Structures are given as structure tokens and as C-alpha cells.
PDB file of C-alpha atoms in Angstrom:
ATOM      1  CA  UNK A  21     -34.005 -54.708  25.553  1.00 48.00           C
ATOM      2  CA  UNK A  22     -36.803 -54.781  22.749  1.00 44.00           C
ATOM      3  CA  UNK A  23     -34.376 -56.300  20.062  1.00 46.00           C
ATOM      4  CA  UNK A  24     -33.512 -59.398  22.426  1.00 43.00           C
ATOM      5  CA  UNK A  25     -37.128 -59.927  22.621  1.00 43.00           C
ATOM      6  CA  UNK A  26     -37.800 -59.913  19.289  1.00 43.00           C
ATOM      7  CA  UNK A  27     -34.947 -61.323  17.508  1.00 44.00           C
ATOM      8  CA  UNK A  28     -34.066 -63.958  19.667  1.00 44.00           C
ATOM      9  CA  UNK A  29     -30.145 -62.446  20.000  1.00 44.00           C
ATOM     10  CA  UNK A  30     -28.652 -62.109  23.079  1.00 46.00           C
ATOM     11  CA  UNK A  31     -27.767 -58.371  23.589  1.00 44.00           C
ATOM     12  CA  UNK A  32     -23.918 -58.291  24.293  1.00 44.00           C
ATOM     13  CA  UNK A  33     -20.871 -56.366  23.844  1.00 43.00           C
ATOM     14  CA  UNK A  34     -18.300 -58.522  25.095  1.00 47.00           C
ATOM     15  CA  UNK A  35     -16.172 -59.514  22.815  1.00 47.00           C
ATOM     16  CA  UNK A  36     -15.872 -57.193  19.516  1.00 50.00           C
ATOM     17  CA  UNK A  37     -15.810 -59.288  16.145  1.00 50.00           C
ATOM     18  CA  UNK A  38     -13.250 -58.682  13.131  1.00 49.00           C
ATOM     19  CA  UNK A  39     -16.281 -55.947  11.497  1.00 49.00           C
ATOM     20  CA  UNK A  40     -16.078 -54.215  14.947  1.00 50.00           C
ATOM     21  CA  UNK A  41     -12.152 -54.097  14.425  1.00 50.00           C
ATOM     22  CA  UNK A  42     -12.249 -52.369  11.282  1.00 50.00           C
ATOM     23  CA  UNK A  43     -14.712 -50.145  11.695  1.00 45.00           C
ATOM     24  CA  UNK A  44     -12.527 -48.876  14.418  1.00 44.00           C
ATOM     25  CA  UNK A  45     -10.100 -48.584  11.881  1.00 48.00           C
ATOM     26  CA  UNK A  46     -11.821 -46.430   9.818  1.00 48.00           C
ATOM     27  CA  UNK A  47     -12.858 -44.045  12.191  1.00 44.00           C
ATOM     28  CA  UNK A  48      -9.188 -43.627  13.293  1.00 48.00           C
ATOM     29  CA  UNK A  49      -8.631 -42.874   9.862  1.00 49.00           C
ATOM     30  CA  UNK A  50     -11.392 -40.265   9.394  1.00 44.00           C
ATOM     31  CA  UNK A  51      -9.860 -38.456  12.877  1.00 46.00           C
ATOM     32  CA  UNK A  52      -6.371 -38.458  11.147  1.00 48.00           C
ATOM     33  CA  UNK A  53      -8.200 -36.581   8.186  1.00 43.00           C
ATOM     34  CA  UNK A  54      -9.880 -34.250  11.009  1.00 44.00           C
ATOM     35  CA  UNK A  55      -7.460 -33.287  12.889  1.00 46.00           C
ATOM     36  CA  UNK A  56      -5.418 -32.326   9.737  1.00 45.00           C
ATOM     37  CA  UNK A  57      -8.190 -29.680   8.706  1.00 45.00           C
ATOM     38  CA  UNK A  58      -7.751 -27.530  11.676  1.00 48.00           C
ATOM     39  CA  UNK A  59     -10.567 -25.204  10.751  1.00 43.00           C
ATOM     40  CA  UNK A  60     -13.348 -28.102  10.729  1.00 45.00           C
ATOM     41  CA  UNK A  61     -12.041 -30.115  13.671  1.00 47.00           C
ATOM     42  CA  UNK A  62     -14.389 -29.061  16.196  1.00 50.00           C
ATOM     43  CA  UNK A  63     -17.325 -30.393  13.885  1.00 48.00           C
ATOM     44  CA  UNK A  64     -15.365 -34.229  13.056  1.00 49.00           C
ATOM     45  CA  UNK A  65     -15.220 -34.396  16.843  1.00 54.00           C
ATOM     46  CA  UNK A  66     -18.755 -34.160  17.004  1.00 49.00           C
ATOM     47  CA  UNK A  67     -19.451 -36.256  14.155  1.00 49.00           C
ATOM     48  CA  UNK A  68     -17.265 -38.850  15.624  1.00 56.00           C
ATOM     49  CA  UNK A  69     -18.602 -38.759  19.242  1.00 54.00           C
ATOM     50  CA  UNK A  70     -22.121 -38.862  17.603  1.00 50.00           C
ATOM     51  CA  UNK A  71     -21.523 -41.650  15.254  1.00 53.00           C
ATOM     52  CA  UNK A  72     -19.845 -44.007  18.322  1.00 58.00           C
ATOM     53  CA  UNK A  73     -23.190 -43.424  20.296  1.00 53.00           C
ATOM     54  CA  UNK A  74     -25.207 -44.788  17.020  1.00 52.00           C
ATOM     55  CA  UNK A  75     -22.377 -47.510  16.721  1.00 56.00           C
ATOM     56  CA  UNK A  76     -22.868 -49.170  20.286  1.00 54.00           C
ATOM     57  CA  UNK A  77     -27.054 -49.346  19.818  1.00 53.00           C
ATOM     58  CA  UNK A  78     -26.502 -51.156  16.636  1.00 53.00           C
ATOM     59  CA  UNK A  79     -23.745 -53.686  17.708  1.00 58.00           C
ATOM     60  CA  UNK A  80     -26.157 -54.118  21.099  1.00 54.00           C
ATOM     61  CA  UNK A  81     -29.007 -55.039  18.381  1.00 56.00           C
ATOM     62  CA  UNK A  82     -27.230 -56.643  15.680  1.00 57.00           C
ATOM     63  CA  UNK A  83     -27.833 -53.988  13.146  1.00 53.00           C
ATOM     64  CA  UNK A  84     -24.877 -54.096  10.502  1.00 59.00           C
ATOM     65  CA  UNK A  85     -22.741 -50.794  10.396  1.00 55.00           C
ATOM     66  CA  UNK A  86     -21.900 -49.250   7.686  1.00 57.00           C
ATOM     67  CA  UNK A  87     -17.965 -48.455   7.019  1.00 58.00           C
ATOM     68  CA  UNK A  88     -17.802 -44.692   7.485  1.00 55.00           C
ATOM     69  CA  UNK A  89     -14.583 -43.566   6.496  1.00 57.00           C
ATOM     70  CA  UNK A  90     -15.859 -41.928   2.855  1.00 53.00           C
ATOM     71  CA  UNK A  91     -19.145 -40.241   4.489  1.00 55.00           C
ATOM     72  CA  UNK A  92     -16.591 -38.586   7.430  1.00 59.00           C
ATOM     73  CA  UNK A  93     -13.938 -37.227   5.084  1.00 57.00           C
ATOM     74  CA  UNK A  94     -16.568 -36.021   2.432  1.00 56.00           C
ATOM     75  CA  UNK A  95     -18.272 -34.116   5.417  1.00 59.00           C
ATOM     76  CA  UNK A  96     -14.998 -33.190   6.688  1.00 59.00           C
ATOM     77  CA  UNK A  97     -13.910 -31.983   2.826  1.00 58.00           C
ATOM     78  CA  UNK A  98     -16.821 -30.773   1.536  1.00 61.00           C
ATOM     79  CA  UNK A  99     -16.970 -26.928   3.713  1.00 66.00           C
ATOM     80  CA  UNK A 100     -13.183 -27.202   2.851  1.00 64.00           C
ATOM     81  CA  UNK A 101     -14.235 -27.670  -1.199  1.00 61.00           C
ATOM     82  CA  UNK A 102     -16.705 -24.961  -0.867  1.00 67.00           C
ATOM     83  CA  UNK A 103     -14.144 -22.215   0.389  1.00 60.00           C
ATOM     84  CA  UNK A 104     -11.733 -22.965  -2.200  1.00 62.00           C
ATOM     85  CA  UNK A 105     -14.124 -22.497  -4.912  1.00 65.00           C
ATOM     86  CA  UNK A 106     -15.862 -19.123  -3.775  1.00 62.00           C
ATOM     87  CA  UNK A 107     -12.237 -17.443  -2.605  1.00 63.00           C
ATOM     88  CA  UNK A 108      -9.371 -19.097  -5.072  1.00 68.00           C
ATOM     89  CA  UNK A 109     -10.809 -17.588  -8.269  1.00 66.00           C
ATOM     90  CA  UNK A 110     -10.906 -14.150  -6.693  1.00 63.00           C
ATOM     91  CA  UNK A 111      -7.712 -14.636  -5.253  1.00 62.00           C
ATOM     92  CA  UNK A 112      -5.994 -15.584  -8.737  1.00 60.00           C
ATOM     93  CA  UNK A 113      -7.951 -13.083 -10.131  1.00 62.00           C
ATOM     94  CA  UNK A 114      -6.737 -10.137  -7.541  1.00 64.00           C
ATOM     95  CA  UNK A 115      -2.900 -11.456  -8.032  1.00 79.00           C
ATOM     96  CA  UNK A 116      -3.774 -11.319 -12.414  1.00 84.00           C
ATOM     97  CA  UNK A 117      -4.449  -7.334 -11.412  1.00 83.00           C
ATOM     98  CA  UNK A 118      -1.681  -6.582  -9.246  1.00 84.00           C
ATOM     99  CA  UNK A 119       0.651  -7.913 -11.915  1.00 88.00           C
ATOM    100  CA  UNK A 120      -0.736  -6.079 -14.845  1.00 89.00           C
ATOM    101  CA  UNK A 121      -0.851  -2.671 -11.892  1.00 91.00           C
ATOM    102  CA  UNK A 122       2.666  -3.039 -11.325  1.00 92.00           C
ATOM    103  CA  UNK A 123       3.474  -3.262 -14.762  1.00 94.00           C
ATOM    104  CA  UNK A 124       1.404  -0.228 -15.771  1.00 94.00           C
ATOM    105  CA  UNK A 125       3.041   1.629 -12.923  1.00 95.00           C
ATOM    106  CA  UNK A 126       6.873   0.752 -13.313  1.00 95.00           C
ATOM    107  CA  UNK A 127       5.875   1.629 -17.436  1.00 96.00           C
ATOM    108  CA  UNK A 128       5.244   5.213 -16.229  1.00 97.00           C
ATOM    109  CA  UNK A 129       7.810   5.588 -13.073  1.00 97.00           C
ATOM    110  CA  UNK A 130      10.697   4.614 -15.893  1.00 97.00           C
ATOM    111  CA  UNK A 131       9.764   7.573 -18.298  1.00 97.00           C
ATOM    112  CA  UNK A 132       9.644   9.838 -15.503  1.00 97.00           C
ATOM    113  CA  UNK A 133      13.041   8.857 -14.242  1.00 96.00           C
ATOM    114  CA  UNK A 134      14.484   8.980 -17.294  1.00 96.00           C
ATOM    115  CA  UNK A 135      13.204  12.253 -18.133  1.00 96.00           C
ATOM    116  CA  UNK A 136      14.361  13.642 -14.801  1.00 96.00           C
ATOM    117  CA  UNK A 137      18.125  11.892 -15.201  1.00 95.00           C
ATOM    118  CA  UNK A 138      19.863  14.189 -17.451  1.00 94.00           C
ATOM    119  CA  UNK A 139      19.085  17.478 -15.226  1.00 93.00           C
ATOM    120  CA  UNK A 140      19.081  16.344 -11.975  1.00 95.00           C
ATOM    121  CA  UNK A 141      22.388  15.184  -9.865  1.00 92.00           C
ATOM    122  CA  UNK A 142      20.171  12.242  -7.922  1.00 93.00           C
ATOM    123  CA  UNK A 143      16.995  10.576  -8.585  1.00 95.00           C
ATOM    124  CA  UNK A 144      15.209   7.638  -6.684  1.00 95.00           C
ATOM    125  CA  UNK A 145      12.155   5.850  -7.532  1.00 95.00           C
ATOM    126  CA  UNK A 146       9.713   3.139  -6.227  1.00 95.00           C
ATOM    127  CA  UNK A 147       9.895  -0.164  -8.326  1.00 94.00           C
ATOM    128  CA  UNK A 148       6.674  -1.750  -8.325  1.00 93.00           C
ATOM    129  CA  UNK A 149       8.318  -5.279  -8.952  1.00 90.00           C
ATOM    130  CA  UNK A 150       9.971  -5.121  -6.172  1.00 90.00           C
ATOM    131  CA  UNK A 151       7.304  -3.824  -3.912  1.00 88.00           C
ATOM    132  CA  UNK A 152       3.700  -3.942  -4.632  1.00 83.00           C
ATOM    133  CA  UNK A 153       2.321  -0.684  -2.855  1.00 87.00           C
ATOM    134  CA  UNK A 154      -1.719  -0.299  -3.051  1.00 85.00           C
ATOM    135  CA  UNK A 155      -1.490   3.658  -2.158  1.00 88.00           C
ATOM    136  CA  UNK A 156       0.691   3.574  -4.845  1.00 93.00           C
ATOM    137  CA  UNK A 157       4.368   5.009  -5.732  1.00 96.00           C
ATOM    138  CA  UNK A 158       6.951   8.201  -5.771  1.00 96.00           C
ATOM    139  CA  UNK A 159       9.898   9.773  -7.746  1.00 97.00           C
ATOM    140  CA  UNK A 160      11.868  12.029  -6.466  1.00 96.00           C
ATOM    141  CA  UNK A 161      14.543  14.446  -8.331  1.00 96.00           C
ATOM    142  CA  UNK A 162      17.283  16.409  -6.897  1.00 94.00           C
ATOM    143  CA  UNK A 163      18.528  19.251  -8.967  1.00 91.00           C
ATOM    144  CA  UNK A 164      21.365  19.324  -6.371  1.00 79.00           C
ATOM    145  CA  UNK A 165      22.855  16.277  -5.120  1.00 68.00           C
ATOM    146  CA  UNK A 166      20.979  15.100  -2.133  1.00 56.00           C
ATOM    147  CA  UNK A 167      24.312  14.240  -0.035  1.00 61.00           C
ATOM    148  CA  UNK A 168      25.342  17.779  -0.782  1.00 63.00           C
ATOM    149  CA  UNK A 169      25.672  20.567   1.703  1.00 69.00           C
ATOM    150  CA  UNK A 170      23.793  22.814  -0.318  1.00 77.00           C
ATOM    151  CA  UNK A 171      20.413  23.554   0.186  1.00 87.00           C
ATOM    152  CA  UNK A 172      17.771  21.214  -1.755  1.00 91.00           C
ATOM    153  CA  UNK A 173      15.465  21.713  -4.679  1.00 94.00           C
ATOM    154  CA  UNK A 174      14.046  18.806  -5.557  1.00 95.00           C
ATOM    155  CA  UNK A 175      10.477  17.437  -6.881  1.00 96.00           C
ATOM    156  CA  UNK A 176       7.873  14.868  -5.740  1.00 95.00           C
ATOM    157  CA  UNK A 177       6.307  12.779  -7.706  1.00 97.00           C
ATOM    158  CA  UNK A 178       3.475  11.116  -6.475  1.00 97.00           C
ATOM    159  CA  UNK A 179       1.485   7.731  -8.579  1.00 97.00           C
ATOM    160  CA  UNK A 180      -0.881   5.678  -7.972  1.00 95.00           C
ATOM    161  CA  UNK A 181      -0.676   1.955  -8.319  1.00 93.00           C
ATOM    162  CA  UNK A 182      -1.643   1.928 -11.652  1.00 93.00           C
ATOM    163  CA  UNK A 183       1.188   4.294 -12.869  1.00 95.00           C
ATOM    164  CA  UNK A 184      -1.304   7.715 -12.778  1.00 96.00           C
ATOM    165  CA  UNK A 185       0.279  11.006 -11.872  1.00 96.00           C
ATOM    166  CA  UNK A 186      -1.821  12.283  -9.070  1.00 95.00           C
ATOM    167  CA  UNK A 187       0.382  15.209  -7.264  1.00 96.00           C
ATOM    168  CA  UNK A 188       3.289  17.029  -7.966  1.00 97.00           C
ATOM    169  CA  UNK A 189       5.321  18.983  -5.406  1.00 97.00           C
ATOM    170  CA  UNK A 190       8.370  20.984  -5.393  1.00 97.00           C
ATOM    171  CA  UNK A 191      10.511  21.865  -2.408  1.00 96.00           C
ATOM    172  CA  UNK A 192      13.431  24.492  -1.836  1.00 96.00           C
ATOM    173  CA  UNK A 193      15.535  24.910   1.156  1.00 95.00           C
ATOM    174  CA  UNK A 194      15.975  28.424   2.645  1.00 96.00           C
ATOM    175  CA  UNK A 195      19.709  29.376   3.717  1.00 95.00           C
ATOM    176  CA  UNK A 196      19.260  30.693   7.323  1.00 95.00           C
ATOM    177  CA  UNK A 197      22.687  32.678   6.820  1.00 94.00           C
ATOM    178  CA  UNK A 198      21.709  34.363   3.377  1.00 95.00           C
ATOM    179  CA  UNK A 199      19.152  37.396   3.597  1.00 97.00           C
ATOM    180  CA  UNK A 200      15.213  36.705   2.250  1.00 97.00           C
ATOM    181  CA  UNK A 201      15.970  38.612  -0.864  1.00 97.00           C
ATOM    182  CA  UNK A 202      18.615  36.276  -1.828  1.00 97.00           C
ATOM    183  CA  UNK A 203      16.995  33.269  -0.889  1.00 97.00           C
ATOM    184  CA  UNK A 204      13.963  33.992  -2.925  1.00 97.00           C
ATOM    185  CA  UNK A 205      16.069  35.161  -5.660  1.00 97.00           C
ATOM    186  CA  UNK A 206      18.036  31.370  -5.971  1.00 96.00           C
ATOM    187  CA  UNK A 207      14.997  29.499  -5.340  1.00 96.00           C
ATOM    188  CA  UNK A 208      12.647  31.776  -8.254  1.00 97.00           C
ATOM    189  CA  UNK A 209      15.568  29.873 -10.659  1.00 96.00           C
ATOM    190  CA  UNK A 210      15.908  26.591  -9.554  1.00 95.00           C
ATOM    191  CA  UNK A 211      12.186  26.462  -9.336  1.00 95.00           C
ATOM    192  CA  UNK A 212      12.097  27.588 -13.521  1.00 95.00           C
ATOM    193  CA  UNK A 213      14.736  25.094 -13.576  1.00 95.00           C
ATOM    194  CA  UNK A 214      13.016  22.223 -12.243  1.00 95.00           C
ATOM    195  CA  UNK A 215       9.079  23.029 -13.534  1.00 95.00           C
ATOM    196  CA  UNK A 216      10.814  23.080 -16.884  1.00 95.00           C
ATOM    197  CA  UNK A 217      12.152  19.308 -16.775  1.00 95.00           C
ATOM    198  CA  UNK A 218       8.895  18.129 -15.063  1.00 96.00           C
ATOM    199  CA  UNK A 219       7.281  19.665 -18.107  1.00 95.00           C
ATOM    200  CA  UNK A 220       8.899  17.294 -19.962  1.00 95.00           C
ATOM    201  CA  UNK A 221       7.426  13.873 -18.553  1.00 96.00           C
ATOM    202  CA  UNK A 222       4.993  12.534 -21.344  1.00 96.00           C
ATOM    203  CA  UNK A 223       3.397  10.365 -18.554  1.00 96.00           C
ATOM    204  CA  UNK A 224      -0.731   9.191 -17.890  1.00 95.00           C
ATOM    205  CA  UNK A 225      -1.739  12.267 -15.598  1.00 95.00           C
ATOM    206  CA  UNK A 226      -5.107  12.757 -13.433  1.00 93.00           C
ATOM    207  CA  UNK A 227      -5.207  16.421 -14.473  1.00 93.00           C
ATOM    208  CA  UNK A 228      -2.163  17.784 -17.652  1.00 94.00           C
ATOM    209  CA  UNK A 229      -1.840  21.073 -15.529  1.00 94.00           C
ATOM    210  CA  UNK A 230       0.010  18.817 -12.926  1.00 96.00           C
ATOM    211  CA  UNK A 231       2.819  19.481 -15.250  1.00 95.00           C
ATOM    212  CA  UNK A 232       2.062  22.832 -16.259  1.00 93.00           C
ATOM    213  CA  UNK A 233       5.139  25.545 -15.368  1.00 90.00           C
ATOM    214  CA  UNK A 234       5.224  26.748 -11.697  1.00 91.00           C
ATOM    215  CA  UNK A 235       5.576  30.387 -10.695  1.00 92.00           C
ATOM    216  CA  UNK A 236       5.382  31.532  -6.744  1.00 96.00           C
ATOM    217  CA  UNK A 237       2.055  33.825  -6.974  1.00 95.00           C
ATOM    218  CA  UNK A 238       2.866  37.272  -5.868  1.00 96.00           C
ATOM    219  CA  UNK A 239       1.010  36.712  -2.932  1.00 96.00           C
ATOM    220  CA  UNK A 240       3.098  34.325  -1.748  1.00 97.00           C
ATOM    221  CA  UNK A 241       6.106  36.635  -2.358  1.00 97.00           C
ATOM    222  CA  UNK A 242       5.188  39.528  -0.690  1.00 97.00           C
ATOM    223  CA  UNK A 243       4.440  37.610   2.333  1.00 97.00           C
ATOM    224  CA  UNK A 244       7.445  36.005   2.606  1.00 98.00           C
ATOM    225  CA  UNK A 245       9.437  39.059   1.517  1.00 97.00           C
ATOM    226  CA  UNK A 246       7.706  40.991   4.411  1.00 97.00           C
ATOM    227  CA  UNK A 247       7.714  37.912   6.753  1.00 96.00           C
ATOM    228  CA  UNK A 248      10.519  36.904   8.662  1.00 96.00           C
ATOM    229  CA  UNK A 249      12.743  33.041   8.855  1.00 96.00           C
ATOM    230  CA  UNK A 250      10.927  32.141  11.769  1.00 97.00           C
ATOM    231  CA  UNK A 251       7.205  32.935  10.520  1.00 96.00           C
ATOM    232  CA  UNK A 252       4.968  30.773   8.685  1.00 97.00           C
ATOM    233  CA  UNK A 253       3.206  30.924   5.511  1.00 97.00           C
ATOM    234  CA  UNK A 254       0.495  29.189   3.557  1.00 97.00           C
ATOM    235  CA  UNK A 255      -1.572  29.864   0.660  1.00 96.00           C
ATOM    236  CA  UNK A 256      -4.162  28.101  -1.204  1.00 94.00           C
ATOM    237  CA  UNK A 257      -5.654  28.071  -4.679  1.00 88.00           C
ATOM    238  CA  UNK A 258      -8.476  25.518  -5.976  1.00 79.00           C
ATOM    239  CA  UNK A 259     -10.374  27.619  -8.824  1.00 79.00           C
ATOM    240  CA  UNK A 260      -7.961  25.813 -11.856  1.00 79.00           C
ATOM    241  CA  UNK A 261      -7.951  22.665 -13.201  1.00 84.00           C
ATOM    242  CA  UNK A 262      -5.409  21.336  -9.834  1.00 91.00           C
ATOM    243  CA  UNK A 263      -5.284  22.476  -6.100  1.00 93.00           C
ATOM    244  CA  UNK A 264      -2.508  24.333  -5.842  1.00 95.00           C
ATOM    245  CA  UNK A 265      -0.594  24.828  -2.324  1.00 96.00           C
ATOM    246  CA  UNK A 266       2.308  27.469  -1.794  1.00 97.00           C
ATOM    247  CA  UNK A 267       3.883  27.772   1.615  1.00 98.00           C
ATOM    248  CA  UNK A 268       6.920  28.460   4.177  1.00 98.00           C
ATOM    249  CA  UNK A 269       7.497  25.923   6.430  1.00 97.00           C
ATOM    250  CA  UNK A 270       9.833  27.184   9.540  1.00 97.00           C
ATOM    251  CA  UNK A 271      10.054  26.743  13.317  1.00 96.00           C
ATOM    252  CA  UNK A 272       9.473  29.516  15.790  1.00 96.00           C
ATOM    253  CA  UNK A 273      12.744  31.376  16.881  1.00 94.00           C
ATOM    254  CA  UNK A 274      12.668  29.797  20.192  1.00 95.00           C
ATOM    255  CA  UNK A 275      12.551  26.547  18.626  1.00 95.00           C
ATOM    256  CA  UNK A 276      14.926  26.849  15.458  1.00 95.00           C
ATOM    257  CA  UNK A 277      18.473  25.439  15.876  1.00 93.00           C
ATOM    258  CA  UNK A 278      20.798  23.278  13.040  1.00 89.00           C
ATOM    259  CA  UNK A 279      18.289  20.964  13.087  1.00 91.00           C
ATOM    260  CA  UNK A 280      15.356  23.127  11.209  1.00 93.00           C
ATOM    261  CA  UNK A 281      15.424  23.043   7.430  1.00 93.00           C
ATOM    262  CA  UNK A 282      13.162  25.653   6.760  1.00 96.00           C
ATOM    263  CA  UNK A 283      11.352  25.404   3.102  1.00 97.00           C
ATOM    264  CA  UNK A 284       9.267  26.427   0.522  1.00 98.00           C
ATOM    265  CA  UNK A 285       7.185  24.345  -1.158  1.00 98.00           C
ATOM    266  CA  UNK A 286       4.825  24.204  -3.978  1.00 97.00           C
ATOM    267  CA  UNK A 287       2.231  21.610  -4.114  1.00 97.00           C
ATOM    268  CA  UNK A 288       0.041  20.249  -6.710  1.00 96.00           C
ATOM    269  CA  UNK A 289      -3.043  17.792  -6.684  1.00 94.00           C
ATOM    270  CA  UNK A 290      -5.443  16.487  -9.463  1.00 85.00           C
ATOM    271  CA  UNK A 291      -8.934  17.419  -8.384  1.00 76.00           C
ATOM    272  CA  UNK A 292     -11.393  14.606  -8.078  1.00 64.00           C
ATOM    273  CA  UNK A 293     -14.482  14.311  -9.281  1.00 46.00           C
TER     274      UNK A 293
END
């Protein structure tokens, strides 16, 4: 080779020196440190492979080689560094708002409950602490016990995560042994009932009409006056300040058995801008 010819030096590997020994050292070392960063291991092994190829030229010319430990773990670290400091700061950040969203929201869902308590026979709500939900959170209050036999009337309260009333629905069950007369009758007064105690939650709202008082429109009781237990009805409204939807949900004849809870329902939604 040129470098024998030059230097004088015999070109040999034969026997490795004590420099050769520790330089194997440190490049087990800087494969311990790559094969414990899983996501950059791929590019130590081809650091290492390439840096052994330099090593052998040098040691067959008698160039000194340079300990290599540092230069493989900083290259190794360094992509590593540069993650952490573009996605931990957003992380912590994110977490920072999810805390102060959960707090906002459990704020509101508490005055809600507690306004719904005294009327209703069972309540339930979401607890942000326990459960962080990004689509956000729901109360719900029975004005008859929800174990009962009786038929339901109860009201949906639906948040977002950061404790903002966004819909409000009510729901009564239909008795499919009492006439349509009767039924409408009961539900007409557990409705006033229950519009009057939502009217009552001094809670952060997208639109104030969400807790406005709730009559059926006349529409809607004509049609299911003149309708039957087995035939849908639905009915819109979007020219107020909410969306407002009234309807009947049933099963067909042929499909209703002791399994169909047939319903009306009022809903109500903030309109967005």
C-alpha cells in the first residue's frame, strides 16, 4: 500500500495494541447507548459499521484514532434532544388546558346538578376529574325515579369540555295501555314541570333560550292527537335564537312488543355561527 511506501511502516493488523483495545471499548459502549434509543438505532448501526471501515484503513496506515464514544452518543442524542424540545412544551402546555377545561366544566356540571336535585327523584352527571372527555359532558334529571316502573320524564343536558351548555333535550315516555289523550295530557305537566327547574340553572350557555320554557307547538299536538302509537312524528323549527326539534319516536305495529318505549321528545341546540 501507498502508506508502507512512504512511511517506512509495515502495514499489519496482526496483533491489536492496548489503543486498539479501548477503542473497542468505546464503541461497545456507544452500541449500548444505541440500542437503548430504539427510534435511532437503525442510524448508530450505520454509524458504527461506517466508522469500523474508517477504523481498519487507519490502524493499516498508522493514523491515530480518535476515541469516539462522545461524537456517537451526541449523534445518537442529539435527534432525541430535538424532539423533546419541539413536542414537550406543547405537551405540558395541552395537559395545563385540559386541567383548567375540566375545572371550568365540573364548575358548571355542579350548579346544574344541584339545581336539578331538589325536584328530581335521580340525577347523574359526568365528572370531568374523573374522566377527561374532549366532546365534552352530560346531566341527566329524572323527575321520576329512573328504576321506577313508571314511565320517564327526564332532561338532557349536554356540555362541552369547557363547561358550555350546548343542547338541551327533554324526553317523556308514552303509556301504550293509556289512550293518546291521556298520555298527552300527563306529559303537557311533567314537561311544565321539568322546563321550569331547567329554567333555573344559572349556568355559561351557547344561546340563554336553551333554557327558555318549553311548550309542544300545536303542530306537534294535533299530529300526534290524530296520529296513532305506532306512527311517527317529527317537526322542526330553526327561525329563533336555538333549533328546536319536537317528535314521536315509536316502532311500526308489526314491530312493537314490551321492548318499545315509545317517546316524545323535545330537543334543543345553540345555533352556530
Amino acid at each position: 500500500m501507498a502508506c508502507a511506501a512512504s512511511s517506512g511502516k509495515k502495514c499489519s493488523a496482526d496483533s491489536p495494541s492496548s489503543s486498539d483495545n479501548e477503542t473497542a471499548r468505546n464503541l461497545g459502549g456507544a452500541a449500548e447507548v444505541a440500542a437503548a434509543v430504539g427510534a435511532v438505532a437503525t442510524a448508530a448501526d450505520v454509524l458504527t459499521e461506517s466508522f469500523a471501515n474508517a477504523k481498519a484503513m487507519a490502524e493499516a496506515c498508522g493514523v491515530p484514532i480518535p476515541r469516539t464514544k462522545k461524537w456517537i452518543v451526541a449523534l445518537v442524542a442529539l435527534p432525541i434532544a430535538i424532539v423533546c424540545g419541539a413536542y414537550i412544551p406543547q405537551l405540558a402546555q395541552g395537559n395545563i388546558e385540559m386541567q383548567e377545561n375540566a375545572a371550568a366544566a365540573a364548575e358548571q356540571i355542579a350548579i346544574a346538578r344541584k339545581a336539578l336535585e331538589p325536584s328530581c327523584e335521580y340525577v347523574s352527571a359526568d365528572d370531568p376529574y374523573e374522566r377527561y372527555q374532549d366532546y365534552g359532558y352530560h346531566v341527566r334529571g329524572y323527575l321520576h325515579d329512573g328504576d321506577s316502573d313508571a314511565q320517564k320524564t327526564y332532561t338532557y343536558l349536554d356540555f362541552d369540555n369547557k363547561g358550555t351548555l350546548a343542547e338541551v333535550s327533554y324526553a317523556a315516555e308514552v303509556d301504550p295501555d293509556a289512550n293518546l289523550e291521556d298520555n298527552l295530557a300527563r306529559i303537557e305537566l311533567d314537561l311544565d314541570e321539568l322546563s321550569s327547574v331547567v329554567q333555573t340553572i344559572d349556568v355559561k350557555t351557547a344561546s340563554p333560550e336553551l333554557l327558555a320554557p318549553q311548550k309542544l307547538p300545536e303542530e306537534f299536538r294535533q299530529a300526534f292527537l290524530n296520529g296513532s302509537l305506532y306512527e311517527r312524528i317529527s317537526i322542526r323549527t330553526s327561525d329563533g335564537p336555538v333549533k328546536a326539534y319536537y317528535s314521536f319516536d315509536t316502532e311500526p305495529e308489526d314491530e312493537f312488543d314490551e321492548y318499545t318505549h315509545p317517546a316524545i321528545r323535545i330537543t334543543l341546540m345553540g345555533k352556530t355561527s
